[in-house]
Each structure stands twice: as C-alpha cells, then as structure tokens.
Coordinates of N, CA, C and O and ligand atoms in Angstrom, one line a residue:
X1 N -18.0 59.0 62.0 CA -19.0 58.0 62.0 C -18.6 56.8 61.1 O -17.8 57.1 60.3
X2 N -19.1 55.6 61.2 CA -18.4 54.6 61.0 C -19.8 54.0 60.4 O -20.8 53.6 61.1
X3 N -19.5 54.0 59.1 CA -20.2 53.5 57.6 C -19.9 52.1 57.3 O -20.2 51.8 56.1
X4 N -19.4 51.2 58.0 CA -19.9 49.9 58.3 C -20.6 49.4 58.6 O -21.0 49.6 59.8
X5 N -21.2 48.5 57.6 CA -22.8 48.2 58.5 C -22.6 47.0 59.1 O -23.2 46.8 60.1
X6 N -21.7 45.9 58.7 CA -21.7 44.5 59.1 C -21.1 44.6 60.7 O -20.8 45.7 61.2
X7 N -21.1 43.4 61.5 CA -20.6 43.2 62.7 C -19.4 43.4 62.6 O -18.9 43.1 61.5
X8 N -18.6 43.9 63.8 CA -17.1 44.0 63.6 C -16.6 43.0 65.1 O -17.1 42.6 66.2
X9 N -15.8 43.0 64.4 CA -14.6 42.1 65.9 C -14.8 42.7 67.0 O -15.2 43.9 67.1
X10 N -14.7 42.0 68.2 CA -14.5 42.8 69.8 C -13.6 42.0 70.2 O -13.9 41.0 70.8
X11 N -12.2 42.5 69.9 CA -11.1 42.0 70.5 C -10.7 41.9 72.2 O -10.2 42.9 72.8
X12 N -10.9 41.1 72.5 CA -10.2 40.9 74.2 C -8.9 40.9 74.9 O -8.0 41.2 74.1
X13 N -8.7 40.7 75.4 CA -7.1 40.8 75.9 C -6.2 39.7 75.5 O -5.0 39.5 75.7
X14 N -7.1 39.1 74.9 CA -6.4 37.7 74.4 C -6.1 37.7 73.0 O -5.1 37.2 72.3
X15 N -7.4 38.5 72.5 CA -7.3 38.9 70.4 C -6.7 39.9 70.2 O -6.4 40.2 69.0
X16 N -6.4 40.9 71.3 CA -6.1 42.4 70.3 C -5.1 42.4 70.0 O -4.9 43.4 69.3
X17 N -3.8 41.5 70.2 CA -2.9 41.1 69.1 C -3.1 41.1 67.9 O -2.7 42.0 67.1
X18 N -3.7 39.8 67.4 CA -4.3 39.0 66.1 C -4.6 40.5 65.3 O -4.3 40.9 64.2
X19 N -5.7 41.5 66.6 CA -6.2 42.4 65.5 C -5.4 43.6 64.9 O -5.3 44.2 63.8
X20 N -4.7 43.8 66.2 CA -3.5 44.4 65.5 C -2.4 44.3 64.5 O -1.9 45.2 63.8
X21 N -2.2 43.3 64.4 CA -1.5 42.7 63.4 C -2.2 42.9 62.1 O -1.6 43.4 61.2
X22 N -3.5 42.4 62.1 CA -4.2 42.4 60.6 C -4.0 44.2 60.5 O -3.5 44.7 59.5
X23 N -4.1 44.9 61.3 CA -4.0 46.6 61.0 C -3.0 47.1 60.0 O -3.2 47.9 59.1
X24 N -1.7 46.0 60.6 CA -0.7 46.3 59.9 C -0.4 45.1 59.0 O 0.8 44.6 59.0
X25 N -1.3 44.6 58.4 CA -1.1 43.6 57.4 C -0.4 42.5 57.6 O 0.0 41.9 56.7
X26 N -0.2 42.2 58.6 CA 0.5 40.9 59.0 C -0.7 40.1 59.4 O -1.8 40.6 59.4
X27 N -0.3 38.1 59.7 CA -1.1 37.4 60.1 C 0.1 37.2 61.4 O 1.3 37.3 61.3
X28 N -0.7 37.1 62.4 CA 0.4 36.9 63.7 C -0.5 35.9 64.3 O -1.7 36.0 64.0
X29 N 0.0 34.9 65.1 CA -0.8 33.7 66.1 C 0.5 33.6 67.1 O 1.7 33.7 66.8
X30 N 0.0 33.3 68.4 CA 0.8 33.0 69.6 C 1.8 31.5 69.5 O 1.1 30.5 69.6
X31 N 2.6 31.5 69.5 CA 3.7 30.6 69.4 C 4.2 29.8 71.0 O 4.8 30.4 71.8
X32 N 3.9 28.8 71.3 CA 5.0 28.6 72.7 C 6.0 29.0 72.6 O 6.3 29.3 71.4
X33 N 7.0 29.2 73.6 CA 8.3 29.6 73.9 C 8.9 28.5 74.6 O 10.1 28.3 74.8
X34 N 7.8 28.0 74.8 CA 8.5 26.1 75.6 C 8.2 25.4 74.8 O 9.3 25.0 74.4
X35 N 7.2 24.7 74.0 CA 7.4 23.4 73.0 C 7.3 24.1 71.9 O 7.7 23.4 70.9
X36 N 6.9 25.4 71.6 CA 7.1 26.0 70.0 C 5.8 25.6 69.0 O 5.7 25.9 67.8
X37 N 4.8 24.9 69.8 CA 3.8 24.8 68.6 C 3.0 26.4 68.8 O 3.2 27.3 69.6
X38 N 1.8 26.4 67.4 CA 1.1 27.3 68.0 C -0.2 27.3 68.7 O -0.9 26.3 68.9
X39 N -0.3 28.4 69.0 CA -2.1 28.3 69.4 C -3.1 28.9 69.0 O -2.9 29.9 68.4
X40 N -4.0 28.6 69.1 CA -5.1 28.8 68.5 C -6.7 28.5 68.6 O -6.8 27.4 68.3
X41 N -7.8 29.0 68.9 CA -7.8 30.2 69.4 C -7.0 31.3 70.2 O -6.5 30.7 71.2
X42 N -6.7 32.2 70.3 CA -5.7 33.2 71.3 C -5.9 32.9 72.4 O -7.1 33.3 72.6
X43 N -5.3 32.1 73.7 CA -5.6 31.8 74.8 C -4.5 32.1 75.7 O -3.5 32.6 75.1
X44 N -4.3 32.0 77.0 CA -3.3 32.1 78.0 C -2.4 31.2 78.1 O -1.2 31.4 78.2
X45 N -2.9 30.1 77.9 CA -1.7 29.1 77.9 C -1.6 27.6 76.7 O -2.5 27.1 76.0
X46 N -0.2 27.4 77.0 CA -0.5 26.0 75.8 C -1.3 25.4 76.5 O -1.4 25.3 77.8
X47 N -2.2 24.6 75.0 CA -2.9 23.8 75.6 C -1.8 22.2 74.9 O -2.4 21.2 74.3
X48 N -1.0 22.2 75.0 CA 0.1 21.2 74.4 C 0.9 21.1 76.0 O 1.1 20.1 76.7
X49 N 1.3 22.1 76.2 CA 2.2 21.8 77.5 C 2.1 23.0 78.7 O 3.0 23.2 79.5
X50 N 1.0 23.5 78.7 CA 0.6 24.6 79.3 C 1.7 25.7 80.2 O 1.8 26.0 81.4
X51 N 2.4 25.9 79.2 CA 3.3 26.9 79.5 C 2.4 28.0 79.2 O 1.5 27.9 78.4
X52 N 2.6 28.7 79.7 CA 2.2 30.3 80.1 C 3.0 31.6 78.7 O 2.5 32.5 78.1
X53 N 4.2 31.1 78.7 CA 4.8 32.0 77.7 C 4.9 31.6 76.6 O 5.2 30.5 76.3
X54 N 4.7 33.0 75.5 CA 4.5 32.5 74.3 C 5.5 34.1 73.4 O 6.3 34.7 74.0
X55 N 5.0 34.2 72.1 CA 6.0 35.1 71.4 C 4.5 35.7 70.1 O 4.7 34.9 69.2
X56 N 3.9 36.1 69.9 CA 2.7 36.6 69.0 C 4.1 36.7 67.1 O 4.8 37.5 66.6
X57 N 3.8 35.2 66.9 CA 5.0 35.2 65.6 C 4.0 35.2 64.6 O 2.8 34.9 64.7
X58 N 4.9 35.5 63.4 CA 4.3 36.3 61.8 C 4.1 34.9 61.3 O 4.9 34.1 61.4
X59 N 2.8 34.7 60.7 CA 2.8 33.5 59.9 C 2.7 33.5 58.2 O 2.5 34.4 57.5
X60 N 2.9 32.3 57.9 CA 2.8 32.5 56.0 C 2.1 33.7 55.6 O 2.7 34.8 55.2
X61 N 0.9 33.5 55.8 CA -0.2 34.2 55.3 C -0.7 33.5 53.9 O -1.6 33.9 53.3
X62 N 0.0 32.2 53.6 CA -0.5 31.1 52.6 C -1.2 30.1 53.7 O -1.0 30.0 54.9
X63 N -2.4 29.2 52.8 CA -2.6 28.0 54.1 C -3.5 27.7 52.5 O -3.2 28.1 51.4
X64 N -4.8 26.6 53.1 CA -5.9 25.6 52.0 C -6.7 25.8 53.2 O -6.6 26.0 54.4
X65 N -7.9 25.8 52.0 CA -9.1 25.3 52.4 C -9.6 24.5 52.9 O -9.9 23.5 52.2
X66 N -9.9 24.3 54.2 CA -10.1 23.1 55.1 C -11.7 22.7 54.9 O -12.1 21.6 54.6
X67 N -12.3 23.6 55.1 CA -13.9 23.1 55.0 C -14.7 24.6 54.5 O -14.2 25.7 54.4
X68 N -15.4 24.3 54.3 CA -16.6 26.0 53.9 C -17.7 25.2 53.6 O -17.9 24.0 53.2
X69 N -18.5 26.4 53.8 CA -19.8 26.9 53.3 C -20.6 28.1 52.9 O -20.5 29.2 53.5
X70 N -21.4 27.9 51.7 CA -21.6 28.9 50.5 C -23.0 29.3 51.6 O -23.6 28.5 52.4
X71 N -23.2 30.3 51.5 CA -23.7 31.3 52.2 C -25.1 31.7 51.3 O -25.1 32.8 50.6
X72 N -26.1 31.0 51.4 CA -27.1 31.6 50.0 C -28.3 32.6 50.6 O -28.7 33.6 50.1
X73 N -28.6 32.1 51.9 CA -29.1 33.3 52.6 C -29.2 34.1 53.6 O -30.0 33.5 54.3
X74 N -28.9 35.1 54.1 CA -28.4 36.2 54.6 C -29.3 36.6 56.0 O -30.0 37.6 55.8
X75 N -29.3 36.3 57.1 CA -30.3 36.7 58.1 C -30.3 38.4 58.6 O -31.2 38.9 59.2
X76 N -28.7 39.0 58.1 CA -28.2 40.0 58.8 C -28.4 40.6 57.3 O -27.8 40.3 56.2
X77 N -29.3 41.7 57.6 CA -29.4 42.6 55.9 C -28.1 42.9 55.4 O -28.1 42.7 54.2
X78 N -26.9 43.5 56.0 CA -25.5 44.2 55.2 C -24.8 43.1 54.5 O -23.8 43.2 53.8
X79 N -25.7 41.7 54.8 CA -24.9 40.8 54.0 C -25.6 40.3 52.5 O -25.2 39.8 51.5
X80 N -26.5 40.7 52.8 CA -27.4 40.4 51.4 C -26.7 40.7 50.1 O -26.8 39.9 49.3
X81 N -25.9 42.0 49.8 CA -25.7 42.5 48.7 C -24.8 41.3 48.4 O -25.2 40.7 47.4
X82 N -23.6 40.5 49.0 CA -22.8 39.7 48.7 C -23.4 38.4 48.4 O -22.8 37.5 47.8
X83 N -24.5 38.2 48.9 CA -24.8 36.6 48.4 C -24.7 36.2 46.6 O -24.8 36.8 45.5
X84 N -24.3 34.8 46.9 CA -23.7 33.5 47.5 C -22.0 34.1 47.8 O -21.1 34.4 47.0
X85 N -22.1 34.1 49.3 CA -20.6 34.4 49.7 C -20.0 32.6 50.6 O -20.7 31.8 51.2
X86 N -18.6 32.8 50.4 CA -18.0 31.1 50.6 C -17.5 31.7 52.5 O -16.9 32.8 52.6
X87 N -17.8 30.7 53.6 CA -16.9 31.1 54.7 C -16.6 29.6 54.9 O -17.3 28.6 54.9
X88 N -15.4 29.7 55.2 CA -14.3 29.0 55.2 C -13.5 28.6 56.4 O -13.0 29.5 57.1
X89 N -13.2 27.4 56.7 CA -11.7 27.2 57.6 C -10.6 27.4 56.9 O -10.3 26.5 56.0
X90 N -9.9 28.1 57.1 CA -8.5 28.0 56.5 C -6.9 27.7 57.3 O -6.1 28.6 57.8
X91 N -6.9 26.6 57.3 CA -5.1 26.2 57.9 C -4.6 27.0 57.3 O -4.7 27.3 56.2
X92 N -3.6 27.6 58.5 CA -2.7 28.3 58.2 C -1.3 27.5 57.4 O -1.4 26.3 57.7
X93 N 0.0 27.6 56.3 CA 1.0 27.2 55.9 C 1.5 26.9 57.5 O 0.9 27.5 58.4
X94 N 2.4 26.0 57.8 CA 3.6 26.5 58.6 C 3.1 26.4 60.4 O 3.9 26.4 61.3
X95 N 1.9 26.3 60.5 CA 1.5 26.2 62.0 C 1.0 24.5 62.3 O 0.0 24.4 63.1
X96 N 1.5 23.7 61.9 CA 1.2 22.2 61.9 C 0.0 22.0 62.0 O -0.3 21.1 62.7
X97 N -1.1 22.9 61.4 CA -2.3 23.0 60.8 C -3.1 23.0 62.1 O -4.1 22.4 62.1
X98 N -2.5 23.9 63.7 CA -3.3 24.3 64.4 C -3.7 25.9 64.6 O -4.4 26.5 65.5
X99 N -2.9 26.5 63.4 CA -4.2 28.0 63.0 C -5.4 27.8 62.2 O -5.6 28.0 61.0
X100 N -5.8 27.5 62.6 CA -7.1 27.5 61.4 C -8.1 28.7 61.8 O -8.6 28.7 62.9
X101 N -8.4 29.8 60.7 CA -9.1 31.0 60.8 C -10.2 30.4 60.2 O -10.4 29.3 59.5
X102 N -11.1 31.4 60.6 CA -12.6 31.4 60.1 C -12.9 32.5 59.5 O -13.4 33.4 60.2
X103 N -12.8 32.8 57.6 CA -12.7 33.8 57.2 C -13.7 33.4 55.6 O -14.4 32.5 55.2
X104 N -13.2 34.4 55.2 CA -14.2 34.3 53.1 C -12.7 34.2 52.6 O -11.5 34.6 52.8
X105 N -13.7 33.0 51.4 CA -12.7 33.3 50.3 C -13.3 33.8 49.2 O -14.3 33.2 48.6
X106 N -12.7 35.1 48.8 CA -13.2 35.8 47.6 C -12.5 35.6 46.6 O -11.7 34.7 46.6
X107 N -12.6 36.3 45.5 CA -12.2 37.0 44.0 C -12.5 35.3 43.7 O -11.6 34.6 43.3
X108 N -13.2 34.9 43.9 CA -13.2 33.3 43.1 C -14.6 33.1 43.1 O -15.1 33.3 44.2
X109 N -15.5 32.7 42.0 CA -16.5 32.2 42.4 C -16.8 30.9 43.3 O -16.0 30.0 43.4
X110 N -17.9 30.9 44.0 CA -18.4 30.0 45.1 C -18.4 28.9 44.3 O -17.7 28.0 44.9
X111 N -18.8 28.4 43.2 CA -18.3 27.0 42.7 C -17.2 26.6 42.2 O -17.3 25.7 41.4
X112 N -16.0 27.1 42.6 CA -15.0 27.0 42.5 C -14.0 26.4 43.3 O -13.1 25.5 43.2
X113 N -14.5 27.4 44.5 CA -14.1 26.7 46.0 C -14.2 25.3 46.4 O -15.3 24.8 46.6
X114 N -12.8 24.5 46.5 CA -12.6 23.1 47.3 C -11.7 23.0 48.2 O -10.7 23.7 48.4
X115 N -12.1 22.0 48.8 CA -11.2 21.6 50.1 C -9.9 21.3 49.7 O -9.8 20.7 48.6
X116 N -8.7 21.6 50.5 CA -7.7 21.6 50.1 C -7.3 22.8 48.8 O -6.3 22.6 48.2
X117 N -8.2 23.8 48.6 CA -7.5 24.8 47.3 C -6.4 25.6 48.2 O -6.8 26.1 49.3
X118 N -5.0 25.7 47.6 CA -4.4 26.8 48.3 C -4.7 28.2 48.0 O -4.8 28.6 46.8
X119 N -4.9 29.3 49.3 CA -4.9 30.2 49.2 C -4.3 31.6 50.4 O -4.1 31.4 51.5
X120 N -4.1 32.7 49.9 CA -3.5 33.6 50.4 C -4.1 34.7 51.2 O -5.2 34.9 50.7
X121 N -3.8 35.6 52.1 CA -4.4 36.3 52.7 C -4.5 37.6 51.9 O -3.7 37.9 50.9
X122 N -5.5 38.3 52.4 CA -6.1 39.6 51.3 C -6.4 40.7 52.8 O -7.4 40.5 53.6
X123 N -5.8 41.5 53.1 CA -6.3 42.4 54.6 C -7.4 43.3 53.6 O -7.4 43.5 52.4
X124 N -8.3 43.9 54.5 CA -9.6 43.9 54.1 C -9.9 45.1 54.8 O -11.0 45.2 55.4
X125 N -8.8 46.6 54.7 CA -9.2 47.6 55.4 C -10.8 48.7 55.7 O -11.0 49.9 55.4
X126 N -11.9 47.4 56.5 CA -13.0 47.8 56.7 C -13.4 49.3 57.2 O -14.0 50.1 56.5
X127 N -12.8 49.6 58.5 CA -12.7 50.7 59.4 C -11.3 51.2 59.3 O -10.3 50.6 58.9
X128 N -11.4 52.4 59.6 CA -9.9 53.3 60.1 C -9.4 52.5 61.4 O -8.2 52.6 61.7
X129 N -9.9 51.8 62.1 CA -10.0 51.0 63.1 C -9.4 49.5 62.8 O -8.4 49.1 63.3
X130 N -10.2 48.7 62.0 CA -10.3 47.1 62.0 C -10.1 46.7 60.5 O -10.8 47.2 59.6
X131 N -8.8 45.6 60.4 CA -8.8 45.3 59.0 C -9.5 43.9 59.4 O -9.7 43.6 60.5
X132 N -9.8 42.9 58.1 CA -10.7 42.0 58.4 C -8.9 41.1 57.7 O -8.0 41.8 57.4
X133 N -8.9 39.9 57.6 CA -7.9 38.9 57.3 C -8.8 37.9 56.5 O -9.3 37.0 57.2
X134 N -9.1 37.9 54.8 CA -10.0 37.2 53.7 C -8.8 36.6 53.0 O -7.7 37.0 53.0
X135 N -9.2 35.5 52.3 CA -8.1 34.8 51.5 C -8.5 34.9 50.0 O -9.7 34.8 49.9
X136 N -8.0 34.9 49.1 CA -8.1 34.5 47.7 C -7.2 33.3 47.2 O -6.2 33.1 47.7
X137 N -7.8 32.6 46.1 CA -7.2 31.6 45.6 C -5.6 31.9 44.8 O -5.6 32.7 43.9
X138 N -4.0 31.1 45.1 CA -3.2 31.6 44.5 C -3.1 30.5 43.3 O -2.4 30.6 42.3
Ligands
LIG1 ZN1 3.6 24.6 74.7

C-alpha cells in the first residue's frame, strides 16, 4: 500500500525515461542526434530540426532559478503540512537553457529564494516506484 498522499507522476511513452532516470538518480533529457540541442518537454521529435532521433543523455544536475512561486496556500490537503513551499523553473546547467523543470526548491527558506540562485538536484525517493527530481541551493 502506498502511503503517499500527494499526486504522483503518470509517465507516458514519452516521460518514462525522465522517470526512470530520477529512479536511479540521474537527471536524463532527450538530446538530438542531428543538431544535438535538447528537448524539452519529452516529445517525438526536434522541435529545432525535427529529426525523429535522439539519445535520452545525463545532464549536470546543476542549473538557477528561473522564476518561482511561494506557495502560501494549499488547495490539496497533503500539501498543507509544508506551507510556505517555493515551486520553481529551474534551467538545467549545460542544455542551452532548453531543460527547464518544474520542481521545489528546498532546505532553504522561501525568502531566500531568487532568480538566477544556483542550485542542485536532490532525488526525493517518494515511492518504491517514483523518485521526485527537487533542487537545493549550492
Ligand atoms: Zn534537432
């Protein structure tokens, strides 16, 4: 039985890469194999040169704070215990700032958090199933 109360991922044929990866602690995003940028959201083809083939490659797992918002109140009860929680865009290092996740940044307090702070990935093993991909400030 699964003692998670918050929503979890439903990976599609397109994410269960990404989610696999966080399983095993990696950050992975789909790469072209023809012009080499990445992509992002997980899609079928570049949207740069719509080649079809790509390579699921390892990324920093460093990136900054692109934008957020402090989170003061909670519509979904499993989130209440954490308020004021920060959710964030975070550019990936290394992907010409077209990974950008939509994740928390923790171990920092919420007035802390600015745009542009660099920070690092934290895997977040929720389920025996699903790790979550959160960043902390380095
Ligand atoms: Zn391409």
């Amino acid at each position: 039985m699964n003692s998670y109360a918050k929503p979890l991922p439903q990976p599609d044929i397109d994410t269960q890469p990404f989610w696999d990866a966080c399983k095993g602690h990696e950050l992975r995003a789909q790469r072209c194999n023809a012009c080499a940028e990445f992509r992002w959201p997980p899609q079928a083809f570049c949207p740069e040169c719509y080649a079809w083939d790509f390579a699921w490659t390892k990324l920093s797992g460093t990136g900054r704070v692109d934008s957020f918002v402090v989170v003061h109140y909670a519509a979904v009860a499993p989130f209440q215990p954490e308020l004021p929680y920060v959710i964030a865009h975070i550019a990936i290092d290394g992907t010409n700032e077209r990974v950008r996740l939509v994740s928390n940044v923790i171990d920092c307090p919420w007035q802390e958090v600015r745009v542009g702070m660099p920070v690092g990935v934290v895997f977040d093993d929720v389920t025996a199933e699903v790790t979550l991909a959160k960043f902390r400030p380095l």
